[in-house]
Amino acid sequence: VAFGFIAWQFISQLVLDGCNVFIANGPIIQQLQAPLSIYIYQTIWRHLIILAHNLLIYVVIALLYGLWPSWQTLLVVPGIILVSINGISIGMLLGTLCARFRDLPPIVQTITQMMFLLTPILWRPNQIPGRELFYLLNPFYYLVEIIRAPLEGRAPSLFVWIVVLAMTAAGFVVSLLFFSRFRN
């Protein structure tokens, strides 16, 4: 559960701060001539630092329960990189939309809170037999799993990697096209 919370905290904060990235930096954006993507990168960097602090929880739990890092634990690094790239895409897409439509951030926050309950963090997928759609169609499941599984000492399945890579590629293309068209 703790490793799922670590991953969820990182992912959900990328989504929520991605919505407000241009709203929160509005006065600076109006005063400085800088690429708008810098504000997204600052948000990602801030949450990577927070994630590094939260990974201290992993160290404590690993010591308490005798979980010794293995080679599979190193897979957390590409997992975090993929989630961060998805955070950039989310910042480009939702940041632009939320800057234009100010009613969207509370809606996204509510949806994110609901997705927490539908994502297997407090429960395991095998606890709901016959209802696999709750997590198989949930993109947050794959993002959490790509970070949580290596922390637990196991490699994420090939299917999880494929889904996350597909989400990353599709999200980056869509958000880049959207951002380049509507950033003004």
mmCIF file of C-alpha atoms in Angstrom:
data_model
loop_
_atom_site.group_PDB
_atom_site.id
_atom_site.type_symbol
_atom_site.label_atom_id
_atom_site.label_comp_id
_atom_site.label_asym_id
_atom_site.label_seq_id
_atom_site.Cartn_x
_atom_site.Cartn_y
_atom_site.Cartn_z
ATOM 1 C CA VAL A 1 0.000 0.000 0.000
ATOM 2 C CA ALA A 2 2.826 2.418 0.850
ATOM 3 C CA PHE A 3 4.527 1.927 -2.510
ATOM 4 C CA GLY A 4 1.205 2.511 -4.270
ATOM 5 C CA PHE A 5 0.744 5.739 -2.290
ATOM 6 C CA ILE A 6 4.225 6.915 -3.274
ATOM 7 C CA ALA A 7 3.457 6.339 -6.958
ATOM 8 C CA TRP A 8 -0.065 7.783 -6.714
ATOM 9 C CA GLN A 9 1.132 10.934 -4.965
ATOM 10 C CA PHE A 10 3.631 11.591 -7.749
ATOM 11 C CA ILE A 11 1.155 10.913 -10.569
ATOM 12 C CA SER A 12 -1.822 12.758 -9.096
ATOM 13 C CA GLN A 13 0.225 15.839 -8.274
ATOM 14 C CA LEU A 14 1.555 15.920 -11.833
ATOM 15 C CA VAL A 15 -2.036 15.915 -13.075
ATOM 16 C CA LEU A 16 -3.328 18.495 -10.603
ATOM 17 C CA ASP A 17 -0.381 20.866 -10.929
ATOM 18 C CA GLY A 18 -0.392 20.331 -14.693
ATOM 19 C CA CYS A 19 -3.848 21.890 -14.727
ATOM 20 C CA ASN A 20 -2.683 24.979 -12.874
ATOM 21 C CA VAL A 21 0.788 25.376 -14.355
ATOM 22 C CA PHE A 22 -0.067 28.371 -16.542
ATOM 23 C CA ILE A 23 -2.650 29.837 -14.172
ATOM 24 C CA ALA A 24 -0.209 29.867 -11.242
ATOM 25 C CA ASN A 25 2.590 31.319 -13.372
ATOM 26 C CA GLY A 26 0.358 33.846 -15.160
ATOM 27 C CA PRO A 27 2.028 37.002 -13.797
ATOM 28 C CA ILE A 28 5.493 35.680 -14.641
ATOM 29 C CA ILE A 29 4.367 34.593 -18.117
ATOM 30 C CA GLN A 30 3.077 38.118 -18.794
ATOM 31 C CA GLN A 31 6.333 39.749 -17.688
ATOM 32 C CA LEU A 32 8.973 37.425 -19.161
ATOM 33 C CA GLN A 33 9.521 36.299 -22.709
ATOM 34 C CA ALA A 34 10.342 32.640 -22.093
ATOM 35 C CA PRO A 35 9.125 29.381 -23.610
ATOM 36 C CA LEU A 36 5.955 28.247 -21.878
ATOM 37 C CA SER A 37 7.310 24.729 -21.566
ATOM 38 C CA ILE A 38 9.783 25.953 -18.929
ATOM 39 C CA TYR A 39 6.932 26.233 -16.434
ATOM 40 C CA ILE A 40 5.920 22.640 -17.134
ATOM 41 C CA TYR A 41 9.511 21.480 -16.638
ATOM 42 C CA GLN A 42 9.671 23.364 -13.324
ATOM 43 C CA THR A 43 6.549 21.547 -12.171
ATOM 44 C CA ILE A 44 7.961 18.160 -13.174
ATOM 45 C CA TRP A 45 11.266 18.920 -11.459
ATOM 46 C CA ARG A 46 9.516 20.024 -8.244
ATOM 47 C CA HIS A 47 7.554 16.775 -8.117
ATOM 48 C CA LEU A 48 10.641 14.683 -8.852
ATOM 49 C CA ILE A 49 12.279 16.276 -5.803
ATOM 50 C CA ILE A 50 9.180 15.526 -3.709
ATOM 51 C CA LEU A 51 9.231 11.944 -5.043
ATOM 52 C CA ALA A 52 12.868 11.605 -3.995
ATOM 53 C CA HIS A 53 11.885 12.647 -0.477
ATOM 54 C CA ASN A 54 8.965 10.202 -0.484
ATOM 55 C CA LEU A 55 11.267 7.393 -1.577
ATOM 56 C CA LEU A 56 12.801 7.615 1.888
ATOM 57 C CA ILE A 57 9.619 5.828 2.977
ATOM 58 C CA TYR A 58 10.655 3.007 0.646
ATOM 59 C CA VAL A 59 14.014 2.757 2.389
ATOM 60 C CA VAL A 60 12.384 2.567 5.826
ATOM 61 C CA ILE A 61 9.851 -0.067 4.722
ATOM 62 C CA ALA A 62 12.538 -2.061 2.906
ATOM 63 C CA LEU A 63 14.642 -2.136 6.079
ATOM 64 C CA LEU A 64 11.689 -3.049 8.308
ATOM 65 C CA TYR A 65 10.450 -5.881 6.082
ATOM 66 C CA GLY A 66 13.791 -7.083 4.747
ATOM 67 C CA LEU A 67 13.140 -6.116 1.128
ATOM 68 C CA TRP A 68 16.549 -5.981 -0.452
ATOM 69 C CA PRO A 69 16.819 -4.122 -3.748
ATOM 70 C CA SER A 70 17.420 -6.317 -6.774
ATOM 71 C CA TRP A 71 18.144 -5.629 -10.405
ATOM 72 C CA GLN A 72 14.407 -5.388 -10.961
ATOM 73 C CA THR A 73 14.259 -2.466 -8.529
ATOM 74 C CA LEU A 74 16.295 -0.436 -11.017
ATOM 75 C CA LEU A 75 13.298 -0.578 -13.383
ATOM 76 C CA VAL A 76 11.783 2.175 -11.246
ATOM 77 C CA VAL A 77 14.062 4.677 -13.017
ATOM 78 C CA PRO A 78 12.632 4.166 -16.548
ATOM 79 C CA GLY A 79 9.168 3.996 -14.952
ATOM 80 C CA ILE A 80 9.636 7.401 -13.328
ATOM 81 C CA ILE A 81 11.000 8.800 -16.595
ATOM 82 C CA LEU A 82 7.938 7.564 -18.517
ATOM 83 C CA VAL A 83 5.562 8.974 -15.909
ATOM 84 C CA SER A 84 7.435 12.297 -16.058
ATOM 85 C CA ILE A 85 7.086 12.405 -19.851
ATOM 86 C CA ASN A 86 3.377 11.773 -19.369
ATOM 87 C CA GLY A 87 3.399 14.647 -16.868
ATOM 88 C CA ILE A 88 4.846 16.931 -19.543
ATOM 89 C CA SER A 89 2.060 15.870 -21.914
ATOM 90 C CA ILE A 90 -0.563 16.437 -19.242
ATOM 91 C CA GLY A 91 0.869 19.872 -18.482
ATOM 92 C CA MET A 92 0.777 20.851 -22.153
ATOM 93 C CA LEU A 93 -2.762 19.610 -22.699
ATOM 94 C CA LEU A 94 -4.537 20.278 -19.404
ATOM 95 C CA GLY A 95 -2.487 23.379 -18.623
ATOM 96 C CA THR A 96 -3.559 24.972 -21.884
ATOM 97 C CA LEU A 97 -7.188 23.887 -21.507
ATOM 98 C CA CYS A 98 -7.421 24.985 -17.873
ATOM 99 C CA ALA A 99 -5.849 28.361 -18.601
ATOM 100 C CA ARG A 100 -8.644 28.984 -21.096
ATOM 101 C CA PHE A 101 -11.493 27.292 -19.227
ATOM 102 C CA ARG A 102 -11.090 28.090 -15.523
ATOM 103 C CA ASP A 103 -13.867 25.672 -14.506
ATOM 104 C CA LEU A 104 -11.801 22.647 -15.508
ATOM 105 C CA PRO A 105 -9.310 22.438 -12.580
ATOM 106 C CA PRO A 106 -11.988 21.582 -9.965
ATOM 107 C CA ILE A 107 -13.485 19.036 -12.364
ATOM 108 C CA VAL A 108 -10.087 17.419 -12.921
ATOM 109 C CA GLN A 109 -9.477 17.407 -9.165
ATOM 110 C CA THR A 110 -12.779 15.607 -8.551
ATOM 111 C CA ILE A 111 -12.072 13.066 -11.289
ATOM 112 C CA THR A 112 -8.588 12.471 -9.877
ATOM 113 C CA GLN A 113 -10.036 11.817 -6.420
ATOM 114 C CA MET A 114 -12.518 9.331 -7.883
ATOM 115 C CA MET A 115 -9.768 7.610 -9.858
ATOM 116 C CA PHE A 116 -7.876 7.031 -6.613
ATOM 117 C CA LEU A 117 -10.666 4.728 -5.482
ATOM 118 C CA LEU A 118 -10.798 2.945 -8.848
ATOM 119 C CA THR A 119 -7.038 2.424 -9.031
ATOM 120 C CA PRO A 120 -5.658 -0.645 -7.240
ATOM 121 C CA ILE A 121 -3.763 1.082 -4.452
ATOM 122 C CA LEU A 122 -5.814 0.199 -1.383
ATOM 123 C CA TRP A 123 -6.900 -3.083 -2.986
ATOM 124 C CA ARG A 124 -5.340 -5.704 -5.254
ATOM 125 C CA PRO A 125 -6.735 -6.599 -8.692
ATOM 126 C CA ASN A 126 -7.232 -10.230 -7.642
ATOM 127 C CA GLN A 127 -9.690 -9.085 -4.951
ATOM 128 C CA ILE A 128 -12.349 -8.260 -7.550
ATOM 129 C CA PRO A 129 -12.679 -11.331 -9.774
ATOM 130 C CA GLY A 130 -14.917 -10.773 -12.765
ATOM 131 C CA ARG A 131 -14.516 -6.990 -12.618
ATOM 132 C CA GLU A 132 -11.166 -6.567 -14.312
ATOM 133 C CA LEU A 133 -12.426 -3.568 -16.307
ATOM 134 C CA PHE A 134 -12.102 -1.415 -13.177
ATOM 135 C CA TYR A 135 -8.361 -1.467 -13.543
ATOM 136 C CA LEU A 136 -7.692 -2.639 -17.105
ATOM 137 C CA LEU A 137 -9.314 0.469 -18.607
ATOM 138 C CA ASN A 138 -7.832 2.757 -15.956
ATOM 139 C CA PRO A 139 -4.714 4.546 -17.268
ATOM 140 C CA PHE A 140 -3.663 5.424 -13.720
ATOM 141 C CA TYR A 141 -3.306 1.708 -12.930
ATOM 142 C CA TYR A 142 -0.535 1.295 -15.473
ATOM 143 C CA LEU A 143 1.272 4.448 -14.356
ATOM 144 C CA VAL A 144 1.134 3.361 -10.714
ATOM 145 C CA GLU A 145 2.144 -0.205 -11.543
ATOM 146 C CA ILE A 146 5.212 0.844 -13.538
ATOM 147 C CA ILE A 147 6.570 2.538 -10.392
ATOM 148 C CA ARG A 148 5.134 0.273 -7.685
ATOM 149 C CA ALA A 149 6.180 -3.107 -9.112
ATOM 150 C CA PRO A 150 9.939 -2.371 -9.133
ATOM 151 C CA LEU A 151 9.708 -0.985 -5.602
ATOM 152 C CA GLU A 152 8.134 -4.294 -4.548
ATOM 153 C CA GLY A 153 11.052 -6.140 -6.132
ATOM 154 C CA ARG A 154 9.291 -7.414 -9.239
ATOM 155 C CA ALA A 155 9.370 -6.333 -12.852
ATOM 156 C CA PRO A 156 6.202 -4.838 -14.350
ATOM 157 C CA SER A 157 4.648 -7.135 -16.928
ATOM 158 C CA LEU A 158 5.368 -6.619 -20.592
ATOM 159 C CA PHE A 159 1.721 -5.603 -21.078
ATOM 160 C CA VAL A 160 2.135 -2.763 -18.541
ATOM 161 C CA TRP A 161 5.243 -1.510 -20.360
ATOM 162 C CA ILE A 162 3.473 -1.643 -23.729
ATOM 163 C CA VAL A 163 0.421 0.224 -22.433
ATOM 164 C CA VAL A 164 2.535 2.922 -20.758
ATOM 165 C CA LEU A 165 4.716 3.345 -23.851
ATOM 166 C CA ALA A 166 1.599 3.600 -26.044
ATOM 167 C CA MET A 167 0.004 6.126 -23.664
ATOM 168 C CA THR A 168 3.225 8.118 -23.599
ATOM 169 C CA ALA A 169 3.583 8.203 -27.384
ATOM 170 C CA ALA A 170 -0.070 8.983 -28.063
ATOM 171 C CA GLY A 171 -0.298 11.544 -25.275
ATOM 172 C CA PHE A 172 2.872 13.298 -26.347
ATOM 173 C CA VAL A 173 1.777 13.556 -29.999
ATOM 174 C CA VAL A 174 -1.721 14.786 -29.118
ATOM 175 C CA SER A 175 -0.555 17.262 -26.493
ATOM 176 C CA LEU A 176 2.275 18.592 -28.648
ATOM 177 C CA LEU A 177 -0.100 19.222 -31.554
ATOM 178 C CA PHE A 178 -2.666 20.787 -29.224
ATOM 179 C CA PHE A 179 -0.075 22.911 -27.396
ATOM 180 C CA SER A 180 1.561 24.172 -30.583
ATOM 181 C CA ARG A 181 -1.845 25.138 -31.979
ATOM 182 C CA PHE A 182 -3.358 26.818 -28.907
ATOM 183 C CA ARG A 183 -0.489 27.999 -26.686
ATOM 184 C CA ASN A 184 -1.072 31.649 -27.559
#
